[in-house]
mmCIF file of C-alpha atoms in Angstrom:
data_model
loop_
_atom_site.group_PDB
_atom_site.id
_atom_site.type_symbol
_atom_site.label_atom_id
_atom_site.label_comp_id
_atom_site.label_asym_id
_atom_site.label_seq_id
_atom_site.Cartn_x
_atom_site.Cartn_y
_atom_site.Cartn_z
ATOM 1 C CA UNK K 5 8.199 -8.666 7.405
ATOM 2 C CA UNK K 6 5.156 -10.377 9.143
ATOM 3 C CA UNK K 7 4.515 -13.340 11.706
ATOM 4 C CA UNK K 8 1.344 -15.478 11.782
ATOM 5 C CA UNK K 9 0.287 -18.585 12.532
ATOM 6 C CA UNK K 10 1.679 -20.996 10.096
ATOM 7 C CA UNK K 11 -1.371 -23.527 10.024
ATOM 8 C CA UNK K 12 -2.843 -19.986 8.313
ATOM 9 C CA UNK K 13 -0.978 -20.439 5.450
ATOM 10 C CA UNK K 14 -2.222 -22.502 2.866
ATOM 11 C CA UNK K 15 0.289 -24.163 0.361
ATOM 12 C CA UNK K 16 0.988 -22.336 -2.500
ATOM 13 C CA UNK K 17 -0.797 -23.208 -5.663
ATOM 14 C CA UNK K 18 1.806 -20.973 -8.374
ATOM 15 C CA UNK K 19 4.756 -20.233 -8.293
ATOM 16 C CA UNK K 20 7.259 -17.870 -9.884
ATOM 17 C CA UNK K 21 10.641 -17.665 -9.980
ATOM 18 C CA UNK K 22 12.540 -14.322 -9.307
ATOM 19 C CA UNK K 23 12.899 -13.367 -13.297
ATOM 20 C CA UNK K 24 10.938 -16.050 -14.744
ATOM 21 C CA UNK K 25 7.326 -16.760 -16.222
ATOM 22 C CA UNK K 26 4.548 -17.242 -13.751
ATOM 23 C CA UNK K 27 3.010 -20.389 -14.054
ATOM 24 C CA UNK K 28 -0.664 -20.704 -13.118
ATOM 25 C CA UNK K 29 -1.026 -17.999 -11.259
ATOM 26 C CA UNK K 30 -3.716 -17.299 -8.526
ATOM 27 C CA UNK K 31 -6.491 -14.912 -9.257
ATOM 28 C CA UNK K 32 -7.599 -13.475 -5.356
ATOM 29 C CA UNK K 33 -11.193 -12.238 -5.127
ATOM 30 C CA UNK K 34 -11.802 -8.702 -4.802
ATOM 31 C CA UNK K 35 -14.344 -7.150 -2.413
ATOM 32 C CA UNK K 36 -16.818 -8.124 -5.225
ATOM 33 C CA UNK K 37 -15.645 -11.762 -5.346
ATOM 34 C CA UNK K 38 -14.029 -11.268 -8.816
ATOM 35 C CA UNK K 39 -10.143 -10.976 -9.325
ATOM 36 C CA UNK K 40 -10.449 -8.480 -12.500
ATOM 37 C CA UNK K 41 -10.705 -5.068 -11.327
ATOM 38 C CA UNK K 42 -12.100 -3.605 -14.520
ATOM 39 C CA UNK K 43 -15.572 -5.395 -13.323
ATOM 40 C CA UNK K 44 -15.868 -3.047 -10.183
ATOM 41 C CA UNK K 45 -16.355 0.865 -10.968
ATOM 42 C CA UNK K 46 -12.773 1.633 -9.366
ATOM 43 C CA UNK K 47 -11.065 4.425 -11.520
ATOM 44 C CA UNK K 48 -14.127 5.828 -12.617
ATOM 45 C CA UNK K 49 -14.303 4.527 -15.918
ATOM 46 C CA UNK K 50 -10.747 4.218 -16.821
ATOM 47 C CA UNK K 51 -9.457 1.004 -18.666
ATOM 48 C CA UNK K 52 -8.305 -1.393 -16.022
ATOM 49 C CA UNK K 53 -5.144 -2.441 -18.522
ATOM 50 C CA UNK K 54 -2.186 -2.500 -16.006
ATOM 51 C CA UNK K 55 -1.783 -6.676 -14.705
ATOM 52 C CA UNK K 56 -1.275 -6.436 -10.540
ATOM 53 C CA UNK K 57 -0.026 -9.237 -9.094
ATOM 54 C CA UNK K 58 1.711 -9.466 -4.970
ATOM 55 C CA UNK K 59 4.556 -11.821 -4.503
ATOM 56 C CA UNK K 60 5.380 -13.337 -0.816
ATOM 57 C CA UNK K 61 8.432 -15.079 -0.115
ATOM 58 C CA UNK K 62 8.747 -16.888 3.497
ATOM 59 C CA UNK K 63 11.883 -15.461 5.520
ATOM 60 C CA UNK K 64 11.639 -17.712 8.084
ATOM 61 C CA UNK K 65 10.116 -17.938 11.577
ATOM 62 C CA UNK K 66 9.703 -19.431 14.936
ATOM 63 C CA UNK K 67 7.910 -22.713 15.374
ATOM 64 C CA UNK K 68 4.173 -22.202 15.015
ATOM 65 C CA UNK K 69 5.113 -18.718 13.473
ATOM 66 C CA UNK K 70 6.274 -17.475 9.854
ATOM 67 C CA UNK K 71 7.798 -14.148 8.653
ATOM 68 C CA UNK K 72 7.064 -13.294 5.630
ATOM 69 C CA UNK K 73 8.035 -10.640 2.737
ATOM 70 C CA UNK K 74 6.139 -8.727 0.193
ATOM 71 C CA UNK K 75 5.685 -6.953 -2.679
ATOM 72 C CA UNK K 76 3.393 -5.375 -5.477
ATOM 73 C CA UNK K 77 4.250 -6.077 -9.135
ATOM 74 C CA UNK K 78 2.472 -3.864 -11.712
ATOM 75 C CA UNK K 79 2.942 -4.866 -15.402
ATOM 76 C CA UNK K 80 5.967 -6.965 -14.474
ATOM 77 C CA UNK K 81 8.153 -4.475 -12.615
ATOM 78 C CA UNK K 82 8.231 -4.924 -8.637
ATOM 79 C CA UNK K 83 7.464 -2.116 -6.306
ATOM 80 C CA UNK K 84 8.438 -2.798 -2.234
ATOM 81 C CA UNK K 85 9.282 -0.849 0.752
ATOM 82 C CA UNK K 86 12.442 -1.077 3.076
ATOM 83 C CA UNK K 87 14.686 0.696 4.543
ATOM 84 C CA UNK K 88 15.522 3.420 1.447
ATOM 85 C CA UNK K 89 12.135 4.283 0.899
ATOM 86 C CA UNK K 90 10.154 2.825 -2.231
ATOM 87 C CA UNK K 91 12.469 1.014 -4.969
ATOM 88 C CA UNK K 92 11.910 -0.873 -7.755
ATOM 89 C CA UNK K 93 13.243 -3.683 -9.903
ATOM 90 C CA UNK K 94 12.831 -5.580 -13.035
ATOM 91 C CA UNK K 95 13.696 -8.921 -11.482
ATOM 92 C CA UNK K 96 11.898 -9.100 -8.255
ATOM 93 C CA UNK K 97 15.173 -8.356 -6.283
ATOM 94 C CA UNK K 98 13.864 -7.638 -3.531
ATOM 95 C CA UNK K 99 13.044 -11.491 -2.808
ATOM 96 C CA UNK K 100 16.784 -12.881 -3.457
ATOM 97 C CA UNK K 101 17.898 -13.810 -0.022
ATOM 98 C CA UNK K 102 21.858 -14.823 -0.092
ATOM 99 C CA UNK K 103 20.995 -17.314 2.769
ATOM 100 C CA UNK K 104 18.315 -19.128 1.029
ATOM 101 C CA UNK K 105 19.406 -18.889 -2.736
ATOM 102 C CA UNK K 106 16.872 -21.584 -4.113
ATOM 103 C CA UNK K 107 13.542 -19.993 -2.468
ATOM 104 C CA UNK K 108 10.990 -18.615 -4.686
ATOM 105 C CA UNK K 109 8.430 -15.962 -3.985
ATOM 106 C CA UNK K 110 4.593 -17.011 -4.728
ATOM 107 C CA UNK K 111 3.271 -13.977 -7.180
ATOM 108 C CA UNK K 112 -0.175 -14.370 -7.019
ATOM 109 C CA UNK K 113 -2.564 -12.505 -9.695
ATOM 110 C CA UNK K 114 -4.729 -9.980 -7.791
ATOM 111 C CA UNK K 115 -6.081 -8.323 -10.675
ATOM 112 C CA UNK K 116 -5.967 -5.483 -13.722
ATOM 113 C CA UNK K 117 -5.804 -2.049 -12.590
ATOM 114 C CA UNK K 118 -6.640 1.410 -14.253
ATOM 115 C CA UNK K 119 -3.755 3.207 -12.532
ATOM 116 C CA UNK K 120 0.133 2.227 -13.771
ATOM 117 C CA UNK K 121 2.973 1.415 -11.279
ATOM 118 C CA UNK K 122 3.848 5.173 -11.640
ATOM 119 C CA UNK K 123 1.191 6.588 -10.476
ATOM 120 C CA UNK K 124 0.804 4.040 -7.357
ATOM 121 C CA UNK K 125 4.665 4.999 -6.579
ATOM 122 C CA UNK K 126 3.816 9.217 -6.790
ATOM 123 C CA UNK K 127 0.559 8.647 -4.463
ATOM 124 C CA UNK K 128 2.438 6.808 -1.661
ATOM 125 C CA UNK K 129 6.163 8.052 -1.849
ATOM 126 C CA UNK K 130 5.171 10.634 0.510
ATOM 127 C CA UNK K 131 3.898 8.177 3.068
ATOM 128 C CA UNK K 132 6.910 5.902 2.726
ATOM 129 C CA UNK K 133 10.051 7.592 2.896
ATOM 130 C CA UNK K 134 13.589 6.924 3.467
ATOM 131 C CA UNK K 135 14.211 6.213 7.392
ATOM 132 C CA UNK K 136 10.855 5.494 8.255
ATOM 133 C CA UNK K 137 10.805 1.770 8.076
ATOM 134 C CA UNK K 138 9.763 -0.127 11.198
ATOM 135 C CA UNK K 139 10.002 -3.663 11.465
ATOM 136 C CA UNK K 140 6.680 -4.162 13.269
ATOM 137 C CA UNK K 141 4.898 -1.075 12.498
ATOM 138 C CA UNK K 142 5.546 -0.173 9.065
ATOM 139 C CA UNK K 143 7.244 -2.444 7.049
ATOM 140 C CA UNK K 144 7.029 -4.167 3.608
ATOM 141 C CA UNK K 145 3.307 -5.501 4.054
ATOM 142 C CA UNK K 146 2.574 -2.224 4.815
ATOM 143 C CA UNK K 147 3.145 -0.852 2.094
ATOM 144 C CA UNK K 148 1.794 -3.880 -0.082
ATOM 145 C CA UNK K 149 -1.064 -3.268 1.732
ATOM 146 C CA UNK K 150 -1.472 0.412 0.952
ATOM 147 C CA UNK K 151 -0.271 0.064 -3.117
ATOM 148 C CA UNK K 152 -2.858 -2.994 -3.478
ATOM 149 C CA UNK K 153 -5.707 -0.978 -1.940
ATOM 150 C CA UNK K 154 -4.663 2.262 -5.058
ATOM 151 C CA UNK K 155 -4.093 -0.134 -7.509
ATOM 152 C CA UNK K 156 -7.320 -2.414 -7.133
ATOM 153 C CA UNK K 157 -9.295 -1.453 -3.598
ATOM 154 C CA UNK K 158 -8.053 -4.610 -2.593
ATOM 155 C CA UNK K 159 -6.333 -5.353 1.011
ATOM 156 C CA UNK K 160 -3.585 -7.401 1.347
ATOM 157 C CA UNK K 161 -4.430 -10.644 3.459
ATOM 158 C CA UNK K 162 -4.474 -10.694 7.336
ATOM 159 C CA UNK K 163 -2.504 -13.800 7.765
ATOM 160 C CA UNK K 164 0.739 -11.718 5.924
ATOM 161 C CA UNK K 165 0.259 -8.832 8.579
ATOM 162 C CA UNK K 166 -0.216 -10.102 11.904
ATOM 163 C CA UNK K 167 3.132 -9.664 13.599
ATOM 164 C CA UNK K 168 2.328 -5.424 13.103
ATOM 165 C CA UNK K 169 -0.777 -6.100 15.416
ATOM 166 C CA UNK K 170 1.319 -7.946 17.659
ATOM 167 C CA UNK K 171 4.167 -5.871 17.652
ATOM 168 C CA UNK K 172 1.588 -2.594 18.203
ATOM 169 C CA UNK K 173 0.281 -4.434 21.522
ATOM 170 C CA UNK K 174 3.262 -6.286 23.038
ATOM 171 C CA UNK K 175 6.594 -4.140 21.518
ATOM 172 C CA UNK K 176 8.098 -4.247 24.455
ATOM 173 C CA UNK K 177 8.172 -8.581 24.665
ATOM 174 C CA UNK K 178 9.388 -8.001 21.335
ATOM 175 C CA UNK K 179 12.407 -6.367 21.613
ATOM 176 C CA UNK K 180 13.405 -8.339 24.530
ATOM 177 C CA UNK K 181 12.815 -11.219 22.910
ATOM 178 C CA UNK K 182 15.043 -10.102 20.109
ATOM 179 C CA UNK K 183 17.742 -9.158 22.304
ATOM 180 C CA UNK K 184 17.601 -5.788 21.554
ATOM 181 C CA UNK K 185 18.224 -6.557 18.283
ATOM 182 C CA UNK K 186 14.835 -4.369 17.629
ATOM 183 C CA UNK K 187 14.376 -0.905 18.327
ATOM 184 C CA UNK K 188 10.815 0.839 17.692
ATOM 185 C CA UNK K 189 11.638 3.456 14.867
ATOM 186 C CA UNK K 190 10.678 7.264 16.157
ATOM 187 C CA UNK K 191 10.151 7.997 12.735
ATOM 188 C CA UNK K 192 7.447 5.909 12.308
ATOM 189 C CA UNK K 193 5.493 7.163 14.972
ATOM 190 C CA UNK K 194 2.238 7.601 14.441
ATOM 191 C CA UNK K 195 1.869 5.596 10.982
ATOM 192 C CA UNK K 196 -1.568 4.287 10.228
ATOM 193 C CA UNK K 197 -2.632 2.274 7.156
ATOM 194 C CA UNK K 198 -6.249 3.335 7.298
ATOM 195 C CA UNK K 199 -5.621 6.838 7.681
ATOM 196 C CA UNK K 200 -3.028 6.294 4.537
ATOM 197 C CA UNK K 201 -5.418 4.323 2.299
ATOM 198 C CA UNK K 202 -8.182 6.797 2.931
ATOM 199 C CA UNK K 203 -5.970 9.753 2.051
ATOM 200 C CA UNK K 204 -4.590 8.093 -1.237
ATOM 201 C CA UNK K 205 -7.871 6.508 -2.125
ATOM 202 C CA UNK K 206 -7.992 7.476 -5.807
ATOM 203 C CA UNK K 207 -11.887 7.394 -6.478
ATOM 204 C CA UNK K 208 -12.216 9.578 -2.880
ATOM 205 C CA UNK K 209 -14.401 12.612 -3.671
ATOM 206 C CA UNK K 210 -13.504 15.649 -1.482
ATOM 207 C CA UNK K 211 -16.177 17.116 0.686
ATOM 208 C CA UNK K 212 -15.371 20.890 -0.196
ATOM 209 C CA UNK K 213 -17.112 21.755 -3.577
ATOM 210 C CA UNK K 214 -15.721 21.853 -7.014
ATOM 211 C CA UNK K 215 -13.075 19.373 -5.960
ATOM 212 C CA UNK K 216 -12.613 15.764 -6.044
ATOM 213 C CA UNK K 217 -9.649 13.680 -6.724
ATOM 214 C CA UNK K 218 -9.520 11.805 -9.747
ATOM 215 C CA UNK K 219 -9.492 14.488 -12.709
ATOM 216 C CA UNK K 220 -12.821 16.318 -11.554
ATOM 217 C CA UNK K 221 -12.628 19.774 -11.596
ATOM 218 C CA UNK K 222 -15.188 22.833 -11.712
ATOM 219 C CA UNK K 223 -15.929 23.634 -14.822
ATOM 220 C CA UNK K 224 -16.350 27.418 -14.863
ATOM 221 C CA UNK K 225 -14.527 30.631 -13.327
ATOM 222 C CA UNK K 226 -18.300 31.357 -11.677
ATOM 223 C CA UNK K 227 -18.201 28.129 -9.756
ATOM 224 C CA UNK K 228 -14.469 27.834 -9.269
ATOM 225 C CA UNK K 229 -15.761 31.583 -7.071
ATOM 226 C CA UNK K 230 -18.700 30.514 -5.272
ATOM 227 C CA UNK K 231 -16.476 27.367 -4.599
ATOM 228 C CA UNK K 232 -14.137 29.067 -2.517
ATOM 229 C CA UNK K 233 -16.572 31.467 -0.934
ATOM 230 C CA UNK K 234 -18.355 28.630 0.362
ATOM 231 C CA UNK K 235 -15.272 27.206 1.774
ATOM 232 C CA UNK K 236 -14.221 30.942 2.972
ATOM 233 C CA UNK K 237 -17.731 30.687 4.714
ATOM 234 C CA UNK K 238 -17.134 27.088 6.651
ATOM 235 C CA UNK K 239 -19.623 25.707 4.173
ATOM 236 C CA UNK K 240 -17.040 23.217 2.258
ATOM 237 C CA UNK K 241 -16.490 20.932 5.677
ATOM 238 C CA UNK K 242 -13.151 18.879 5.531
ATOM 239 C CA UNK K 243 -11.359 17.412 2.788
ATOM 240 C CA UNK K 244 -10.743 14.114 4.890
ATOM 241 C CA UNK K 245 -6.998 13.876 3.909
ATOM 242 C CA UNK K 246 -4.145 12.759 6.015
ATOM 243 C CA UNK K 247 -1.157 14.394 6.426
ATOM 244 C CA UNK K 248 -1.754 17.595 5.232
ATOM 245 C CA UNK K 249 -3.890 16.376 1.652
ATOM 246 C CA UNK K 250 -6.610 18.434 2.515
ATOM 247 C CA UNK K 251 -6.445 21.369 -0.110
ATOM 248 C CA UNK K 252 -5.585 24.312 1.559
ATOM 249 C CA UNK K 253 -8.334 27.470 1.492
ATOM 250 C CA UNK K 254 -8.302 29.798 -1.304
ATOM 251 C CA UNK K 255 -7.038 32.937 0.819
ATOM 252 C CA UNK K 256 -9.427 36.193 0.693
ATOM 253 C CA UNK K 257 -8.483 39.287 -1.174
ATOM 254 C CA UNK K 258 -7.041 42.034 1.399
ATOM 255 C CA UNK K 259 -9.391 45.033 1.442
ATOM 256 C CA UNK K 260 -8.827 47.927 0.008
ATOM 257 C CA UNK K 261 -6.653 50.668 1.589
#
C-alpha cells in the first residue's frame, strides 16, 4: 500500500472489473516510449507472447493523500505480494475489499512480455517471502515494481510508491501517527528494490566468463576450464548479484598426497 499526493493521480481512463473483460485498456510507455515489449531487445530474442498488464485499486487515504494497492497480471492470472509471501488468483482477489464491495481496480496494459507469470514468480519468490512484508518498506508496490521491471524492464510509477520513501525517512512520525498501529518489520530489514531488480534482471550478463543469465552457457569442456581458472585466478571480477546470486567459485582440485 502507497500514499501520494492525490492531485498526482490522474482519472482513470479503463477500467476492469475484478473477473470481468477489460475495456479499453491503457497501453503505458516503456523506457522506449512504446507499450509492446517485443519492440525493445528485452529477452534476447524470445517472443514477447505473454499480455502484462498492473491493476491499482484505491484503499483509501488522508485528505491530500491516497493509499493505493497493486498488482501484476500476466496472461490473465494476478500475481501480488502480502503478508503470505507471493499468491496468485484467477479473479484478481486480491483487490475485493469487504468494506468497499463496488470498487474496481484500474488494470492498465503495460505490455507483452517474453517471460510467463511462472517464471516472474520463481525469480522473485526468494526476495519475497512469507513474514517479510512491511507496510512502508516492502509492500505490494514493491513487488509490482520488481515483477514489472522482469517481465518488461518497466518500473512501476512513482506516484503509486511514495509513502515507502516517506515511510524510509520519517518511520518514526509514522507509527505515531498510526497509533502504534504500525510496527517496522525486522524482517524486512535491509530490503532494496534496486539491489533486487539488478539481481533478477533477466537479460543481466555476469561479469565472470562463460556465464551469463539467460540460457548462455560455454560451449566447450576447454572453456568451461579456463573459465574457472580465470575465476580461481581473481580474473572473473564479481557476478553483481544480490543476496547470494553470485555463482559460487568452482573449488580447486586438492593436491596430490
Amino acid at each position: 500500500q502507497e500514499l501520494s499526493p492525490s492531485r498526482a493521480v490522474p482519472a482513470p481512463k479503463s477500467v476492469t472489473s475484478m473477473g470481468g473483460q477489460q475495456s479499453a485498456a491503457k497501453a503505458a510507455p516503456g523506457p522506449d516510449g512504446q507499450g509492446d515489449a517485443s519492440s525493445s531487445s528485452h529477452g534476447k530474442g524470445r517472443p514477447a507472447n505473454n499480455q502484462v498488464q498492473l491493476a491499482v485499486s484505491v484503499l483509501g487515504g488522508v485528505p491530500g493523500a491516497t493509499a493505493y494497492h497493486s498488482s501484476v497480471i500476466v496472461n490473465g492470472h494476478e500475481f501480488f505480494f502480502s503478508d503470505g509471501g507471493i499468491a496468485s488468483s484467477g479473479n484478481l482477489m486480491s483487490h475485493k475489499n469487504p468494506q468497499m464491495p463496488d470498487s474496481k481496480p484500474e488494470v492498465i496494459d503495460m505490455g507483452m512480455s517474453p517471460y510467463t507469470g511462472s517464471q516472474m514468480q520463481a525469480a522473485l519468490e526468494r526476495y519475497f517471502i512469507s513474514g517479510t512484508y512491511d507496510l512502508l518498506r516492502k509492500n505490494c508496490n514493491s513487488f509490482s515494481d520488481c515483477a514489472l521491471f522482469y517481465l518488461l524492464h518497466k518500473r512501476l510509477d512513482k506516484k503509486y510508491r511514495q509513502m515507502e520513501k516517506l515511510g524510509a525517512s520519517f518511520s518514526g512520525m509514522v507509527q505515531a501517527g498510526s497509533g502504534g498501529q504500525y510496527q517496522p518489520n525486522p524482517k524486512a530489514d535491509g530490503f532494496d528494490v534496486e539491489k533486487v531488480c539488478e539481481a533478477i534482471d533477466p537479460d543481466k550478463v555476469w561479469k565472470t566468463p562463460g556465464q551469463a543469465t539467460g540460457g548462455s552457457t560455454v560451449t566447450s569442456a576447454e572453456a568451461m576450464r579456463a573459465a574457472r581458472l580465470a575465476r580461481l585466478s581473481g580474473g572473473g571480477g564479481e557476478g553483481g548479484g544480490y543476496a547470494g546470486d553470485a555463482p559460487a567459485a568452482a573449488a580447486a582440485p586438492a593436491p596430490a598426497s
